[in-house]
Short mmCIF file of C-alpha atoms in Angstrom, two decimals:
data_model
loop_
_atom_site.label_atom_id
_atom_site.label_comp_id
_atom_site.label_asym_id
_atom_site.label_seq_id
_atom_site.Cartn_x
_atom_site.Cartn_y
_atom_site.Cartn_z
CA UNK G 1 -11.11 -2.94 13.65
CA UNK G 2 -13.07 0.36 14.23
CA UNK G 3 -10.52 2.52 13.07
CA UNK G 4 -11.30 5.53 11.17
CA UNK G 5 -9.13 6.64 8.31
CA UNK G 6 -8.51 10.10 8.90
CA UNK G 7 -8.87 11.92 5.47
CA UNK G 8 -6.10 14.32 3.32
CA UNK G 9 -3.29 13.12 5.83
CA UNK G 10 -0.45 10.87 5.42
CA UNK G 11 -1.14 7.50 7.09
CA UNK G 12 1.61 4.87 7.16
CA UNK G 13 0.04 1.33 6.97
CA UNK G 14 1.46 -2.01 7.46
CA UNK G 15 -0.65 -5.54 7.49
CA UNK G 16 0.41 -8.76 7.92
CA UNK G 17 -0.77 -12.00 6.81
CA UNK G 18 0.86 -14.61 9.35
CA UNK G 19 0.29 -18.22 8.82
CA UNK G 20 2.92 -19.16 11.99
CA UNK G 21 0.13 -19.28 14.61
CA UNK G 22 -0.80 -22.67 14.78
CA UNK G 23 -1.67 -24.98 11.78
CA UNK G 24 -4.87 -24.16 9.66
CA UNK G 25 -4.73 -20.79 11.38
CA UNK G 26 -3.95 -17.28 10.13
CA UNK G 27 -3.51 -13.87 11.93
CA UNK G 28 -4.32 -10.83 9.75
CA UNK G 29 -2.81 -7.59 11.95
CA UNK G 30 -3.07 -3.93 10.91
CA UNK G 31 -0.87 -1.03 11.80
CA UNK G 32 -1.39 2.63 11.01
CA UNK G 33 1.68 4.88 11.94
CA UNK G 34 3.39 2.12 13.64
CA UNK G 35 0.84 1.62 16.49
CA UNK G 36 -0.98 -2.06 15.87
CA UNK G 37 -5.01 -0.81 15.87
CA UNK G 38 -6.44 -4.05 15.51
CA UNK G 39 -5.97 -8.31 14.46
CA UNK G 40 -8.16 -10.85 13.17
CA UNK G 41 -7.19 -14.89 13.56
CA UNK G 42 -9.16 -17.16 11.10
CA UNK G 43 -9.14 -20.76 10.93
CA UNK G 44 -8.75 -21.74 7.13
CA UNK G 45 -6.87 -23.60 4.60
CA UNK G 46 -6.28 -22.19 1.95
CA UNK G 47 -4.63 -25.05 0.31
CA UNK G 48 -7.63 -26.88 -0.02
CA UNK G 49 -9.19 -23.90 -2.14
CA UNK G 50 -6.96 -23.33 -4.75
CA UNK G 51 -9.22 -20.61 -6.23
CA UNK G 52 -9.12 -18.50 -3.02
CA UNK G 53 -5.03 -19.15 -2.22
CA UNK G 54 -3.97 -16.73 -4.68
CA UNK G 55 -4.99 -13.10 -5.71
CA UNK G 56 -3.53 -10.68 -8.25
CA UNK G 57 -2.63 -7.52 -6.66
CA UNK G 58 -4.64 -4.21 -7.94
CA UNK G 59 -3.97 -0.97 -6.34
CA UNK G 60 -6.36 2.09 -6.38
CA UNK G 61 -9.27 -0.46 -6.75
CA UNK G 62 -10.93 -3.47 -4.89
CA UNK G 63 -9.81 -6.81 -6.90
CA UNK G 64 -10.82 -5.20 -10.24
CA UNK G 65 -14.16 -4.33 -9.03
CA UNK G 66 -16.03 -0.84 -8.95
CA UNK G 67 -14.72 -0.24 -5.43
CA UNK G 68 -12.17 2.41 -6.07
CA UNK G 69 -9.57 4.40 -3.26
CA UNK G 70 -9.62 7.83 -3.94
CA UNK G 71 -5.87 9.44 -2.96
CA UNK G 72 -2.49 8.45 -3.39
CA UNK G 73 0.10 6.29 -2.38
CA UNK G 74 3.49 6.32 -1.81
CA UNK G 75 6.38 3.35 -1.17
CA UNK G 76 4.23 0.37 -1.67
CA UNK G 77 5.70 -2.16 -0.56
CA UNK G 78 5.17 -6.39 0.25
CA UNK G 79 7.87 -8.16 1.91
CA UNK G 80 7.46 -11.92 2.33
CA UNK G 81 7.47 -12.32 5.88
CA UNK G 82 5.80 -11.05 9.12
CA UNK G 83 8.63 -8.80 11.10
CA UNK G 84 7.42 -6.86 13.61
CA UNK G 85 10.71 -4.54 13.44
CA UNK G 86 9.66 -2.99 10.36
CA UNK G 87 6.06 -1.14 11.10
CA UNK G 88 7.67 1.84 12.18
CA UNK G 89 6.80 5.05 10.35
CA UNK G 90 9.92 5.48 7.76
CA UNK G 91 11.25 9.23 7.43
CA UNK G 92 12.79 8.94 4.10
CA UNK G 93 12.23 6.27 0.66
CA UNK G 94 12.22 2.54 1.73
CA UNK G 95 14.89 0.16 0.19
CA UNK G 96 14.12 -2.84 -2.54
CA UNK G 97 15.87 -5.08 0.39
CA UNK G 98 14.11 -7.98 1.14
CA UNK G 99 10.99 -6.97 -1.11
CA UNK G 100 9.01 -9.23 -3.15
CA UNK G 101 7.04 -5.96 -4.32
CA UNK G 102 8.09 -2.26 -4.22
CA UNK G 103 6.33 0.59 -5.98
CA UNK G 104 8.80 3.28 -5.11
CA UNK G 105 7.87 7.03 -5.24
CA UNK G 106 11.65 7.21 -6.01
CA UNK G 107 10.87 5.96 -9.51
CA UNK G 108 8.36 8.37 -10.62
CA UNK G 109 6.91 5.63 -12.60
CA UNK G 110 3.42 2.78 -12.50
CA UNK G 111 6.99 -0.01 -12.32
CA UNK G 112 7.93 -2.57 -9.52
CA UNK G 113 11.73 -1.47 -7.98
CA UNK G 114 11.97 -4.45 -6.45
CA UNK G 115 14.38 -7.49 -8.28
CA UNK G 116 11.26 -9.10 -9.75
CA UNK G 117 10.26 -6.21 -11.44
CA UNK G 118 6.82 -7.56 -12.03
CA UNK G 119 5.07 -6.52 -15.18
CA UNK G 120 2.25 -3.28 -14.06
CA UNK G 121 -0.42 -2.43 -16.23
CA UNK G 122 -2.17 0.87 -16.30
CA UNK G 123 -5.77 0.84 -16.38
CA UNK G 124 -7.31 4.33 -16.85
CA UNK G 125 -5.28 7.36 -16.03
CA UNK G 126 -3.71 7.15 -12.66
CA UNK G 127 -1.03 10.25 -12.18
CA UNK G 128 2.31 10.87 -11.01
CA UNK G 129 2.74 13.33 -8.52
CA UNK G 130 5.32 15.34 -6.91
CA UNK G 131 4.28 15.54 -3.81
CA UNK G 132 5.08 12.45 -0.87
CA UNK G 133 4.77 11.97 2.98
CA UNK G 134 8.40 13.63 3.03
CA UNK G 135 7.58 16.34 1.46
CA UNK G 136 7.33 18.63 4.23
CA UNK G 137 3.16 20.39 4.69
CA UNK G 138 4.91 24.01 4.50
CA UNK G 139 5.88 23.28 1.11
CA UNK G 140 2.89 21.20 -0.16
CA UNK G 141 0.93 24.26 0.75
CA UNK G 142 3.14 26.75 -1.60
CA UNK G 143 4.49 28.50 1.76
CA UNK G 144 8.18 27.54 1.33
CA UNK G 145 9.60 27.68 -2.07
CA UNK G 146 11.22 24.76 -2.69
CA UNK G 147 9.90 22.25 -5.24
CA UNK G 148 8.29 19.01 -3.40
CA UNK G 149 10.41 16.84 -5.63
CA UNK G 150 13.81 18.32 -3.78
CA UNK G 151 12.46 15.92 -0.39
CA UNK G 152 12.83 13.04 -2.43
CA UNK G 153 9.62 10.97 -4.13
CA UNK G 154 6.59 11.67 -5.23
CA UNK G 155 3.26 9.78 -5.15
CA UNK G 156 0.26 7.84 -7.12
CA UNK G 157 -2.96 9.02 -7.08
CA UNK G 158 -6.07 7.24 -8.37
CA UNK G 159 -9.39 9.10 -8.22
CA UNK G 160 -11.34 6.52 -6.75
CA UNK G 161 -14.51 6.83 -9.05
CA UNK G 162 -16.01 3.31 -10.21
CA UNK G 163 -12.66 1.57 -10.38
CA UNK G 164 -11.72 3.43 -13.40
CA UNK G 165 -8.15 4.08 -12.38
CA UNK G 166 -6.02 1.66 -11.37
CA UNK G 167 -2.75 -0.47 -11.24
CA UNK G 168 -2.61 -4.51 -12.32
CA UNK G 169 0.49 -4.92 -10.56
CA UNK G 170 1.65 -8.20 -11.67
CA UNK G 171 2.28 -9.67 -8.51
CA UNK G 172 0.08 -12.08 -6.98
CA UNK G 173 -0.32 -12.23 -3.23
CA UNK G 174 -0.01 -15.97 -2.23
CA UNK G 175 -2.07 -16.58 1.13
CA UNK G 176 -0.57 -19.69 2.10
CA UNK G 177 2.70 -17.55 3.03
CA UNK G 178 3.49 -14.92 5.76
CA UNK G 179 3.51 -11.32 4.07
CA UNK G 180 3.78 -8.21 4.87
CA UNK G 181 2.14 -5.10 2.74
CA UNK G 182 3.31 -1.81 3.90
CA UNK G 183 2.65 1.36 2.94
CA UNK G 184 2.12 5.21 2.39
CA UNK G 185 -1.69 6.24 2.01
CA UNK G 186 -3.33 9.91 1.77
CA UNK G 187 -7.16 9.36 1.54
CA UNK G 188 -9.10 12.56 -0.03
CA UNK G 189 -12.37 10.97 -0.06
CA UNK G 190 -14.85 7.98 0.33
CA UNK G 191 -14.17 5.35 -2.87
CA UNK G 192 -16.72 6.11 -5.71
CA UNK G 193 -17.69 9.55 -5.20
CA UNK G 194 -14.20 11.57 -4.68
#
């Protein structure tokens, strides 16, 4: 897709990874708040590369690599399916129901809410922050005094220079299943020089 993030704004994203097409085909689709922006179908079996069929999830950086998202995120979520009912923008926390996954600004911790509670591991110094899509601009500008933490949530931010902050999150995305990876996302800047 041609889609251009928009920067410091609250984008809600949802892809899925559909393997239900036809067989030895896959349909990667994208949503940003709720509207579908763009899908990709490729033709490959993943069983037949065992090396490529499953990937360790790592938020706030590209696979480990020095590729690095500088912002936060908020309600991170995969749900092992493809269900077209759920892309719409939420207005309040998402539930653990049905998810594989969740990293819930509820928590106010680098944990998986979900029932697997998958083992997270911190590398460098991402933050906790107050602030979430809920929280209400007014506020997150210091015009309204209440405390962002009264809408409910907070956030994750990882500053996106040379992969030095991010989240091993234990889970490991298997492609030769339907998923679903959904999402709150505030870009500040472009990946290694926020």
């Amino acid at each position: 897709s041609n889609y251009a993030v928009p920067l410091n704004q609250w984008i809600y994203v949802a892809v899925t990874h559909d393997i239900s097409i036809t067989l030895g085909n896959t349909r990667l689709k994208m949503y940003i708040n709720g509207v579908e922006i763009g899908y990709n179908t490729r033709s490959y079996n993943y069983n037949n590369n065992t090396s490529n069929s499953t990937r360790n999830l790592h938020l706030g950086v590209y696979d480990g690599s020095s590729l690095g998202f500088p912002g936060y995120i908020s309600d991170l979520r995969i749900i092992q399916n493809v269900d077209a009912a759920n892309y719409a923008v939420p207005t309040s926390n998402v539930s653990s129901t049905g998810t594989n996954f969740l990293l819930s600004s509820l928590s106010k911790q680098f944990v998986d809410s979900s029932s697997n509670a998958y083992t997270s591991t911190l590398v460098g110094s991402p933050e906790i922050s107050d602030w979430s899509p809920y929280t209400p601009e007014l506020v997150r500008k210091g015009v309204h005094f209440r405390r962002p933490e009264d809408y409910g949530g907070g956030s994750f931010y990882f500053d996106g220079r040379t992969g030095a902050t991010y989240l091993k999150t234990g889970y490991t995305l298997d492609f030769n299943t339907s998923f679903t990876i959904q999402g709150w996302f505030f870009c500040n800047g472009v990946g290694n020089d926020a």
